[in-house]
Coordinates of C-alpha atoms and ligand atoms in Angstrom, one line a residue:
Chain J
X1 CA 36.4 -3.9 5.8
X2 CA 34.7 -4.7 3.1
X3 CA 31.9 -1.3 1.8
X4 CA 28.4 -1.7 3.5
X5 CA 27.9 1.8 1.3
X6 CA 28.2 2.6 -2.0
X7 CA 26.9 5.4 -3.4
X8 CA 28.5 6.4 -6.8
X9 CA 28.1 9.9 -8.9
X10 CA 24.1 10.0 -8.2
X11 CA 22.2 13.4 -9.0
X12 CA 19.1 13.5 -8.2
X13 CA 16.7 16.5 -9.9
X14 CA 13.3 17.8 -8.5
X15 CA 10.8 19.8 -10.0
X16 CA 10.1 23.0 -8.4
X17 CA 6.7 23.6 -9.6
X18 CA 4.6 20.9 -10.3
X19 CA 1.7 21.0 -13.0
X20 CA -1.2 19.2 -11.9
X21 CA -3.7 20.6 -13.8
X22 CA -5.1 18.8 -16.7
X23 CA -5.7 22.3 -19.2
X24 CA -2.0 23.0 -18.7
X25 CA -1.0 20.2 -18.7
X26 CA -3.2 20.3 -22.2
X27 CA -1.8 23.6 -23.8
X28 CA 1.9 22.2 -23.0
X29 CA 1.1 19.3 -25.5
X30 CA -0.3 21.8 -27.7
X31 CA 2.2 23.7 -28.1
X32 CA 4.8 21.4 -28.9
X33 CA 6.0 20.6 -25.7
X34 CA 7.6 23.7 -26.0
X35 CA 9.1 25.6 -22.8
X36 CA 9.5 24.3 -19.6
X37 CA 6.6 22.7 -17.7
X38 CA 8.0 22.6 -14.7
X39 CA 11.4 24.2 -13.3
X40 CA 14.2 22.0 -12.0
X41 CA 16.9 21.9 -9.8
X42 CA 19.6 19.7 -8.5
X43 CA 19.1 18.7 -4.7
X44 CA 22.2 16.0 -5.6
X45 CA 24.6 16.7 -8.0
X46 CA 27.3 14.0 -8.1
X47 CA 27.7 12.8 -5.1
X48 CA 29.8 9.6 -4.4
X49 CA 30.2 8.6 -1.1
X50 CA 31.8 5.1 0.0
X51 CA 31.5 4.0 4.3
X52 CA 33.0 1.3 5.1
X53 CA 31.3 -1.5 7.9
X54 CA 31.5 -0.4 10.5
X55 CA 32.5 3.5 10.7
X56 CA 30.3 6.2 11.7
X57 CA 29.4 8.8 9.5
X58 CA 27.9 11.9 10.0
X59 CA 25.8 14.1 7.2
X60 CA 26.5 18.2 7.6
X61 CA 25.0 21.0 5.9
X62 CA 23.3 23.8 6.0
X63 CA 18.7 23.4 5.6
X64 CA 17.8 22.0 2.2
X65 CA 21.6 21.3 1.2
X66 CA 20.4 17.4 0.7
X67 CA 20.9 15.3 4.1
X68 CA 17.3 13.9 3.7
X69 CA 17.4 12.9 0.0
X70 CA 20.7 11.2 0.5
X71 CA 19.5 9.2 3.2
X72 CA 16.6 8.5 1.1
X73 CA 18.9 7.0 -1.7
X74 CA 21.1 5.2 0.7
X75 CA 17.8 3.6 2.5
X76 CA 15.8 3.0 -0.9
X77 CA 13.1 5.5 -0.1
X78 CA 14.2 7.3 -3.7
X79 CA 16.2 6.2 -6.9
X80 CA 18.5 8.6 -8.5
X81 CA 18.3 10.3 -11.5
X82 CA 21.7 9.1 -12.9
X83 CA 24.7 6.9 -11.2
X84 CA 24.6 4.1 -8.3
X85 CA 23.5 3.8 -4.9
X86 CA 24.7 0.2 -3.4
X87 CA 24.4 -1.3 0.2
X88 CA 25.0 -4.5 1.6
X89 CA 23.0 -6.0 5.3
X90 CA 19.5 -4.7 6.4
X91 CA 19.2 -1.1 6.6
X92 CA 17.1 0.4 8.6
X93 CA 15.8 3.6 8.2
X94 CA 14.6 6.1 11.6
X95 CA 14.0 9.1 8.9
X96 CA 11.6 10.9 11.5
X97 CA 10.3 9.9 14.6
X98 CA 7.3 7.7 14.1
X99 CA 7.0 7.4 10.5
X100 CA 5.5 3.5 10.2
X101 CA 3.6 4.4 13.4
X102 CA 0.1 4.7 13.1
X103 CA -2.1 6.9 15.8
X104 CA -4.8 4.6 16.1
X105 CA -3.1 1.5 17.0
X106 CA -1.2 0.7 20.7
X107 CA 2.0 0.7 21.3
X108 CA 1.7 -2.7 21.0
X109 CA -0.2 -3.4 17.4
X110 CA 2.7 -0.6 16.0
X111 CA 6.1 -2.9 17.7
X112 CA 4.8 -4.9 14.9
X113 CA 3.9 -2.9 12.8
X114 CA 6.8 -1.4 12.4
X115 CA 9.2 -3.8 12.8
X116 CA 7.6 -5.7 9.6
X117 CA 8.3 -3.0 7.9
X118 CA 11.6 -3.1 9.2
X119 CA 11.8 -5.8 8.0
X120 CA 11.4 -8.4 10.6
X121 CA 9.5 -11.4 10.7
X122 CA 7.5 -12.5 13.1
X123 CA 9.4 -14.2 15.2
X124 CA 11.8 -12.0 15.5
X125 CA 9.3 -9.4 17.0
X126 CA 8.3 -12.4 19.8
X127 CA 11.4 -12.7 20.7
X128 CA 12.3 -9.3 20.8
X129 CA 9.4 -7.7 22.1
X130 CA 9.6 -7.8 25.6
X131 CA 14.4 -6.1 24.9
X132 CA 11.8 -3.5 23.3
X133 CA 9.5 -2.4 25.7
X134 CA 12.4 -2.3 28.1
X135 CA 14.5 -0.2 26.0
X136 CA 12.2 2.3 25.6
X137 CA 10.7 2.3 29.0
X138 CA 7.6 2.2 27.8
X139 CA 6.1 0.1 30.3
X140 CA 2.5 0.4 30.5
X141 CA 1.8 2.8 27.9
X142 CA 2.3 -0.1 26.1
X143 CA -1.4 -0.6 25.5
X144 CA -2.4 2.9 24.6
X145 CA -3.0 4.0 21.7
X146 CA -0.2 6.0 20.5
X147 CA -2.3 9.4 19.5
X148 CA -1.8 10.3 23.2
X149 CA 1.7 9.6 23.9
X150 CA 4.1 12.3 23.7
X151 CA 6.3 13.1 20.8
X152 CA 9.4 11.8 23.6
X153 CA 7.7 8.7 24.3
X154 CA 7.2 8.3 20.0
X155 CA 11.0 8.8 19.6
X156 CA 12.1 5.8 22.2
X157 CA 9.7 3.2 21.0
X158 CA 10.6 4.2 16.9
X159 CA 14.0 4.5 18.4
X160 CA 14.2 1.2 20.5
X161 CA 12.4 -1.5 17.2
X162 CA 15.1 0.0 14.8
X163 CA 18.0 -1.1 16.4
X164 CA 16.6 -4.0 17.7
X165 CA 15.8 -5.0 13.5
X166 CA 19.4 -5.3 14.2
X167 CA 20.1 -4.1 10.8
X168 CA 23.8 -4.1 9.6
X169 CA 23.4 0.1 8.2
X170 CA 21.5 2.4 10.4
X171 CA 20.3 5.4 9.1
X172 CA 19.5 8.4 11.4
X173 CA 18.0 11.8 10.4
X174 CA 17.7 14.2 13.0
X175 CA 15.3 12.8 16.0
X176 CA 17.7 12.1 19.0
X177 CA 17.2 16.2 19.8
X178 CA 13.4 14.4 20.7
X179 CA 14.1 12.0 23.3
X180 CA 15.7 14.2 27.2
X181 CA 19.0 13.6 28.4
X182 CA 18.5 10.3 30.2
X183 CA 17.0 8.8 27.1
X184 CA 19.5 10.3 24.7
X185 CA 22.6 9.8 26.2
X186 CA 20.6 5.4 26.4
X187 CA 20.7 6.4 22.6
X188 CA 24.3 7.2 21.9
X189 CA 25.6 5.1 24.1
X190 CA 23.9 2.2 22.2
X191 CA 24.4 3.7 18.6
X192 CA 28.6 3.6 20.3
X193 CA 27.6 0.0 21.2
X194 CA 26.7 -1.0 17.9
X195 CA 28.9 0.4 16.3
X196 CA 31.8 -1.3 18.3
X197 CA 29.3 -4.7 17.1
X198 CA 30.6 -3.3 13.1
X199 CA 27.2 -2.0 12.2
X200 CA 27.9 1.2 9.8
X201 CA 25.9 4.0 11.3
X202 CA 24.6 7.1 9.1
X203 CA 23.8 10.3 11.5
X204 CA 21.9 13.8 9.8
X205 CA 22.3 15.7 12.9
X206 CA 22.1 20.2 13.6
X207 CA 23.4 19.0 16.7
X208 CA 27.4 19.4 16.2
X209 CA 28.4 18.4 19.7
X210 CA 26.4 15.7 19.6
X211 CA 27.6 13.8 16.2
X212 CA 31.5 14.8 17.3
X213 CA 30.6 12.4 20.1
X214 CA 28.8 9.5 18.2
X215 CA 30.7 9.3 14.1
X216 CA 34.6 8.9 13.4
X217 CA 34.4 10.7 9.6
X218 CA 31.4 13.4 8.4
X219 CA 30.8 15.1 5.3
X220 CA 29.7 18.5 4.5
X221 CA 26.6 18.8 2.0
X222 CA 25.9 22.3 0.3
X223 CA 23.8 22.5 -2.4
X224 CA 23.7 18.8 -3.1
X225 CA 27.3 18.6 -2.9
X226 CA 29.7 16.9 -0.9
X227 CA 32.1 19.4 0.1
X228 CA 33.9 18.5 2.5
X229 CA 34.5 13.9 3.9
X230 CA 36.7 13.7 6.8
X231 CA 37.7 14.0 10.5
X232 CA 34.7 14.6 11.8
X233 CA 36.3 17.8 13.5
X234 CA 37.4 19.2 10.8
X235 CA 33.7 18.7 9.1
X236 CA 32.1 19.9 11.8
X237 CA 34.7 23.9 12.5
X238 CA 34.8 24.2 8.1
X239 CA 30.5 24.2 8.9
X240 CA 30.9 26.6 11.8
X241 CA 33.5 29.4 9.8
Chain O
X1 CA 30.6 -11.6 10.2
X2 CA 27.6 -11.6 8.3
X3 CA 28.5 -8.6 6.6
X4 CA 31.2 -10.5 4.8
X5 CA 29.5 -13.3 3.0
X6 CA 25.9 -10.6 2.3
X7 CA 26.0 -9.3 -1.4
X8 CA 26.0 -5.2 -2.0
X9 CA 22.8 -4.7 -3.7
X10 CA 20.6 -1.7 -5.2
X11 CA 18.1 -0.9 -2.7
X12 CA 14.2 0.3 -3.5
X13 CA 14.8 -2.1 -6.8
X14 CA 11.9 -4.5 -5.8
X15 CA 11.0 -7.0 -7.6
X16 CA 6.8 -5.8 -7.6
X17 CA 4.2 -9.0 -6.5
X18 CA 6.7 -11.7 -5.9
X19 CA 8.4 -9.4 -3.0
X20 CA 4.8 -9.0 -1.6
X21 CA 5.0 -13.6 -1.2
X22 CA 7.4 -12.5 0.4
X23 CA 5.6 -10.0 3.3
X24 CA 3.0 -12.4 3.6
X25 CA 4.5 -11.3 7.0
X26 CA 3.6 -7.3 7.1
X27 CA 0.6 -7.8 4.4
X28 CA -0.8 -9.5 7.1
X29 CA -0.3 -6.7 10.3
X30 CA -1.6 -3.8 7.3
X31 CA -5.0 -6.3 6.5
X32 CA -5.3 -5.9 10.5
X33 CA -4.4 -2.5 10.2
X34 CA -6.5 -1.2 8.2
X35 CA -9.9 -3.7 9.9
X36 CA -8.6 -2.3 13.3
X37 CA -8.9 1.3 11.8
X38 CA -12.2 1.2 10.0
X39 CA -14.0 0.0 12.8
X40 CA -12.2 2.1 15.7
X41 CA -14.8 3.6 18.5
X42 CA -17.6 1.8 16.5
X43 CA -20.2 0.2 18.5
X44 CA -21.0 -2.4 15.5
X45 CA -17.8 -2.4 14.2
X46 CA -17.2 -5.9 11.6
X47 CA -21.8 -5.8 11.4
X48 CA -21.3 -2.9 9.7
X49 CA -20.4 -5.4 6.3
X50 CA -23.7 -7.0 7.3
X51 CA -25.8 -3.8 7.9
X52 CA -25.1 -1.9 4.7
X53 CA -25.5 -4.6 2.1
X54 CA -27.8 -6.0 3.4
X55 CA -30.2 -2.3 3.7
X56 CA -28.9 -1.9 -0.5
X57 CA -29.8 -5.1 -0.3
X58 CA -33.8 -4.5 1.1
X59 CA -33.6 -1.4 -1.1
X60 CA -32.5 -2.6 -4.4
X61 CA -35.7 -5.4 -4.3
X62 CA -38.3 -3.5 -3.4
X63 CA -37.2 -1.1 -6.2
X64 CA -37.0 -3.2 -8.7
X65 CA -38.2 -6.4 -7.6
X66 CA -41.3 -5.0 -6.6
X67 CA -42.1 -1.9 -8.0
X68 CA -40.2 -2.8 -11.4
X69 CA -41.1 -5.7 -11.8
X70 CA -38.4 -8.2 -12.1
X71 CA -40.0 -10.8 -10.0
X72 CA -41.3 -13.1 -11.3
X73 CA -44.7 -13.7 -9.7
X74 CA -48.3 -15.0 -11.0
X75 CA -48.9 -11.5 -11.4
X76 CA -45.9 -10.8 -13.5
X77 CA -44.2 -14.8 -15.2
X78 CA -42.0 -13.5 -17.1
X79 CA -39.8 -11.9 -14.4
X80 CA -37.0 -13.4 -12.2
X81 CA -37.9 -16.5 -9.8
X82 CA -35.6 -16.7 -6.7
X83 CA -35.1 -12.6 -7.3
X84 CA -33.8 -11.8 -4.4
X85 CA -31.4 -14.6 -4.8
X86 CA -30.4 -13.4 -7.8
X87 CA -30.1 -9.8 -6.5
X88 CA -28.0 -10.8 -3.5
X89 CA -25.5 -13.3 -5.2
X90 CA -24.6 -10.1 -8.4
X91 CA -24.5 -7.8 -4.9
X92 CA -22.0 -9.7 -3.0
X93 CA -19.3 -9.9 -5.5
X94 CA -20.1 -6.2 -7.4
X95 CA -19.6 -4.8 -3.4
X96 CA -16.2 -6.3 -3.6
X97 CA -15.0 -5.0 -6.3
X98 CA -16.0 -1.9 -5.3
X99 CA -14.4 -1.4 -2.3
X100 CA -11.7 -3.1 -3.6
X101 CA -11.1 -1.4 -6.0
X102 CA -12.3 1.8 -5.1
X103 CA -9.3 1.2 -1.6
X104 CA -6.6 -0.3 -3.7
X105 CA -7.0 2.8 -6.2
X106 CA -6.2 5.1 -3.0
X107 CA -4.1 3.2 -1.0
X108 CA -0.9 4.9 -2.2
X109 CA -1.8 8.2 -1.4
X110 CA -3.2 7.8 2.4
X111 CA -0.1 5.4 3.0
X112 CA 1.5 8.4 1.6
X113 CA 3.7 9.7 5.1
X114 CA 5.2 6.1 4.9
X115 CA 5.9 5.1 1.3
X116 CA 8.3 8.7 1.5
X117 CA 9.9 7.7 4.1
X118 CA 10.7 3.6 4.5
X119 CA 11.0 1.7 1.3
X120 CA 9.0 -1.5 1.3
X121 CA 7.5 -3.4 -1.1
X122 CA 4.7 -1.1 -2.3
X123 CA 2.7 -2.7 -4.4
X124 CA 1.4 -4.4 -0.4
X125 CA -0.6 -1.5 -0.4
X126 CA -3.4 -2.1 -3.1
X127 CA -3.1 -6.2 -2.3
X128 CA -3.8 -4.8 1.6
X129 CA -7.0 -3.2 1.1
X130 CA -8.1 -6.3 -1.7
X131 CA -7.5 -8.4 0.8
X132 CA -9.9 -6.0 3.5
X133 CA -12.8 -6.0 1.1
X134 CA -12.0 -10.4 0.9
X135 CA -12.9 -9.9 5.0
X136 CA -15.8 -7.8 4.4
X137 CA -17.3 -10.5 1.2
X138 CA -16.6 -13.3 3.4
X139 CA -20.2 -12.6 6.0
X140 CA -22.5 -11.7 2.5
X141 CA -21.1 -14.7 1.3
X142 CA -22.1 -15.8 4.9
X143 CA -25.0 -14.0 4.8
X144 CA -25.8 -15.7 0.5
X145 CA -25.0 -19.0 1.4
X146 CA -28.0 -19.4 4.2
X147 CA -30.5 -17.7 2.6
X148 CA -29.7 -19.8 -0.3
X149 CA -29.6 -22.5 1.7
X150 CA -33.3 -21.2 2.6
X151 CA -34.7 -21.8 -1.1
X152 CA -33.6 -25.1 -1.8
X153 CA -29.6 -24.8 -2.7
X154 CA -28.3 -28.3 -3.5
X155 CA -25.0 -27.0 -4.6
X156 CA -22.4 -29.5 -6.2
X157 CA -18.8 -29.7 -6.5
X158 CA -19.2 -27.7 -9.9
X159 CA -20.5 -24.7 -8.4
X160 CA -19.2 -24.1 -6.7
X161 CA -15.9 -24.1 -8.7
X162 CA -17.9 -21.7 -10.7
X163 CA -17.9 -19.5 -7.4
X164 CA -14.5 -19.7 -6.9
X165 CA -13.7 -19.3 -10.4
X166 CA -16.2 -16.0 -10.1
X167 CA -14.9 -14.9 -7.5
X168 CA -11.1 -15.0 -8.6
X169 CA -11.7 -13.7 -11.9
X170 CA -13.5 -10.8 -10.2
X171 CA -10.4 -10.6 -7.3
X172 CA -7.7 -10.5 -10.1
X173 CA -9.5 -7.4 -11.9
X174 CA -9.3 -5.6 -8.5
X175 CA -5.9 -5.9 -8.1
X176 CA -4.4 -5.2 -12.2
X177 CA -6.9 -1.9 -11.8
X178 CA -5.8 -1.3 -8.3
X179 CA -2.6 -0.7 -9.2
X180 CA -2.7 0.7 -11.8
X181 CA -5.0 3.3 -10.7
X182 CA -3.2 3.8 -7.0
X183 CA 0.2 4.8 -9.2
X184 CA -1.9 6.9 -11.7
X185 CA -3.6 8.5 -8.4
X186 CA 0.2 9.7 -6.6
X187 CA 0.8 12.1 -9.8
X188 CA -3.1 13.1 -11.0
X189 CA -5.2 13.0 -8.3
X190 CA -7.5 12.7 -11.6
X191 CA -7.3 9.2 -11.3
X192 CA -9.8 8.0 -7.8
X193 CA -12.7 9.8 -9.6
X194 CA -11.7 8.1 -12.5
X195 CA -12.2 5.2 -10.6
X196 CA -15.7 6.4 -9.1
X197 CA -16.9 7.1 -12.0
X198 CA -16.0 3.1 -13.4
X199 CA -17.8 2.0 -10.2
X200 CA -20.2 3.3 -10.9
X201 CA -20.7 1.5 -14.2
X202 CA -19.6 -1.6 -13.2
X203 CA -22.9 -2.0 -10.9
X204 CA -24.6 -1.5 -14.5
X205 CA -22.4 -3.3 -16.6
X206 CA -23.1 -6.2 -15.5
X207 CA -26.4 -8.2 -14.8
X208 CA -26.4 -7.2 -11.5
X209 CA -30.1 -6.0 -10.8
X210 CA -31.6 -7.3 -14.3
X211 CA -30.8 -10.3 -16.4
X212 CA -28.9 -11.1 -19.4
X213 CA -32.0 -11.4 -21.6
X214 CA -32.4 -8.2 -20.8
X215 CA -29.5 -7.2 -22.3
X216 CA -29.1 -8.9 -25.3
X217 CA -32.7 -8.5 -26.6
X218 CA -31.5 -5.0 -27.0
X219 CA -27.6 -5.4 -28.0
X220 CA -26.8 -6.3 -31.8
X221 CA -24.1 -9.6 -31.3
X222 CA -20.9 -7.8 -31.9
X223 CA -22.1 -5.5 -28.2
X224 CA -23.4 -8.7 -26.8
X225 CA -20.3 -9.9 -26.9
X226 CA -18.0 -7.1 -25.6
X227 CA -20.4 -6.4 -23.0
X228 CA -20.4 -11.1 -21.9
X229 CA -16.4 -10.4 -22.4
X230 CA -16.2 -7.6 -19.1
X231 CA -15.2 -9.6 -16.6
X232 CA -16.6 -8.9 -14.0
X233 CA -19.9 -10.0 -15.7
X234 CA -18.3 -13.2 -15.9
X235 CA -17.6 -13.4 -12.5
X236 CA -21.2 -12.5 -11.3
X237 CA -23.0 -14.7 -14.0
X238 CA -20.6 -17.7 -12.5
X239 CA -22.0 -16.7 -9.4
X240 CA -24.9 -16.7 -10.0
X241 CA -24.8 -20.2 -11.5
X242 CA -23.3 -21.4 -8.2
X243 CA -25.9 -19.7 -6.1
X244 CA -28.6 -19.2 -7.9
X245 CA -29.2 -21.3 -10.4
X246 CA -29.5 -24.4 -8.1
X247 CA -32.0 -22.3 -6.8
X248 CA -34.9 -22.2 -9.6
X249 CA -36.5 -25.2 -11.4
X250 CA -33.8 -24.8 -13.6
X251 CA -35.6 -22.9 -16.7
X252 CA -34.0 -19.6 -16.8
X253 CA -31.8 -19.3 -19.0
X254 CA -27.7 -19.4 -18.0
X255 CA -26.4 -17.2 -21.1
X256 CA -24.5 -19.6 -24.2
X257 CA -21.0 -20.9 -23.3
X258 CA -20.4 -19.5 -20.3
X259 CA -17.8 -22.4 -19.1
X260 CA -16.2 -23.1 -22.7
X261 CA -15.3 -19.6 -23.1
X262 CA -16.5 -16.9 -21.2
X263 CA -14.8 -18.2 -18.1
X264 CA -11.6 -18.6 -20.1
X265 CA -12.1 -15.3 -21.2
X266 CA -12.7 -13.2 -18.3
X267 CA -10.2 -15.0 -16.7
X268 CA -7.1 -14.2 -19.6
X269 CA -8.7 -10.8 -19.8
X270 CA -8.3 -10.3 -15.8
X271 CA -5.4 -11.5 -15.4
X272 CA -4.0 -9.0 -18.6
X273 CA -5.1 -6.4 -16.2
X274 CA -2.9 -7.6 -13.2
X275 CA 0.0 -8.0 -15.6
X276 CA -0.4 -3.9 -17.0
X277 CA -0.7 -2.8 -13.9
X278 CA 2.3 -4.4 -13.2
X279 CA 4.4 -3.0 -15.3
X280 CA 2.7 -0.1 -14.6
X281 CA 3.3 0.2 -11.4
X282 CA 6.9 -0.7 -11.8
X283 CA 7.2 2.2 -13.7
X284 CA 6.0 4.7 -11.8
X285 CA 6.8 3.8 -8.7
X286 CA 10.4 4.5 -8.7
X287 CA 9.1 8.2 -8.6
X288 CA 6.3 7.7 -5.8
X289 CA 9.0 9.3 -2.7
X290 CA 9.3 12.6 -3.7
X291 CA 5.7 13.0 -5.6
X292 CA 4.1 12.2 -2.8
Ligands
LIG1 N1 9.5 15.0 -2.9 C1 10.9 16.1 -2.5 N2 10.2 17.3 -4.1 C2 10.8 18.9 -4.5 N3 11.7 19.2 -3.7 C3 12.3 18.5 -3.0 C4 11.6 17.1 -2.2 N4 12.3 16.4 -1.6 C5 13.5 17.4 -0.9 N5 13.1 18.4 -1.2 C6 14.2 19.9 -2.1 O1 15.4 19.4 -1.5 C7 16.6 20.0 -1.1 C8 17.2 19.2 -0.3 O2 15.9 18.4 0.2 P1 16.7 17.9 1.5 O3 15.1 17.8 2.5 O4 17.5 16.7 1.3 O5 17.8 19.1 2.9 P2 18.2 18.8 4.7 O6 19.5 19.0 3.4 O7 17.5 17.7 4.7 O8 17.7 20.2 4.6 P3 17.3 20.4 6.7 O9 18.8 20.4 7.6 O10 16.3 21.1 6.4 O11 16.5 18.5 7.4 C9 15.5 21.1 -0.8 O12 15.7 22.3 -1.1 C10 14.1 20.9 -0.7 O13 13.6 21.8 -1.1
LIG2 MG1 16.7 16.3 6.5

């Protein structure tokens, strides 16, 4: 199988303290740019990761270890300071529940908007609209403004739109936790079905039992470094110890 | 399988405005969202885009036309004939510019939550702002045309072309500056305030409320040429030519060389600003997600 994601040697630095005031900037310039205007740290440090098409990968690690940052690099939201990221086919990212949803719009409008944001054409959204609503089990709430949705309903609709974009690569960051038990099971079934159809999956979750069920491979991150990359069971036991 | 036929590509490297042309469906939805959200829970809805300029027009007309004596009347033979039409044709264009640039400059920060999480061509947001303003501009143009018809307007194809040219010049300028300030606003929120200031100046730095002849009398040749080169001035004068001039008896002077010189100059400047805005935007957009 060909690679669906190739991450080679990417590093990303973030600044710890932002200086936004003109005064401080002017003083800094006047002093001949001496000293650090802002402190930096590595959120990702020389991370390499090849994912084959059809693989299911879990990104594991403690809070702040760089998992979301890595996903954002794969989806193209962020660009690395050095190194390269390359992906094949349509990438759909569920980075957070309801990103791309607008509170003041109805569920219906949001399905269209979010579908378009994730790269669907008008024809595609029209064709899949019923399937999306059905999968989300939103029913009559589809014409309600989403500000009145519960967070679970949000998730259902967002997840449903995302799987129906038929992406080649599916990135999921920590969202399944919001759904209730039946819907979670439904999502997992769907995810497994996608994996069987050769779709690539990268999942971030702190629910280790859940990821053990979905993913075959685990990548352990710590302070922006890849600590371990191998079978999920070993990754989970390393993280637990 | 489809995944094998596709190439590996670097995500997050867009082609700028070219990508916007390819995302017309998304652009349409963003514009529609903007309009829906703006008038959510308001009784008058889109009617507000008639009411607001209407009131503004009445205030200016009474204050400037009547009190300050810019309107031509038996007691004031030096005034502008049909000052109401003169005023309104400039106001609709400057309102379009003000709204377009003001919203475009804020659009990236406003949509920060989305830009931080999902990759999409970010130029869409300033463009959508300009588009929304164009939607608001349309009813005003309708009101203007009705007013013109009542005052004896008989446009030829040349007048209509002048109006289209004027609108195009101003729209390109608003888009270019919107990209520039929208991107800068992510890093320095001061940029919003700079834009507000520019917009305040823009109304007075073009012959919207007064006649260009008054400027020429006060300024030297060089300064007046600079004044004329302002794309907004060109746009406003083209609108005067299209809507106001045909309603007068033709004795009011139009600026010299409007079509042979200033129209191309305004167009070129607007396009240059657009190119500059796009280049700056692309330079800065790589770090949008982390700065927002
Ligand atoms: N835009 C940003 N600017 C500055 N620092 C950032 C930015 N985004 C993330 N960071 C920092 O980078 C580090 C990694 O963040 P990241 O969100 O990738 O962690 P994570 O592994 O997803 O954590 P969690 O499990 O809590 O979701 C954190 O220390 C965070 O504070
Ligand atoms: Mg995270």
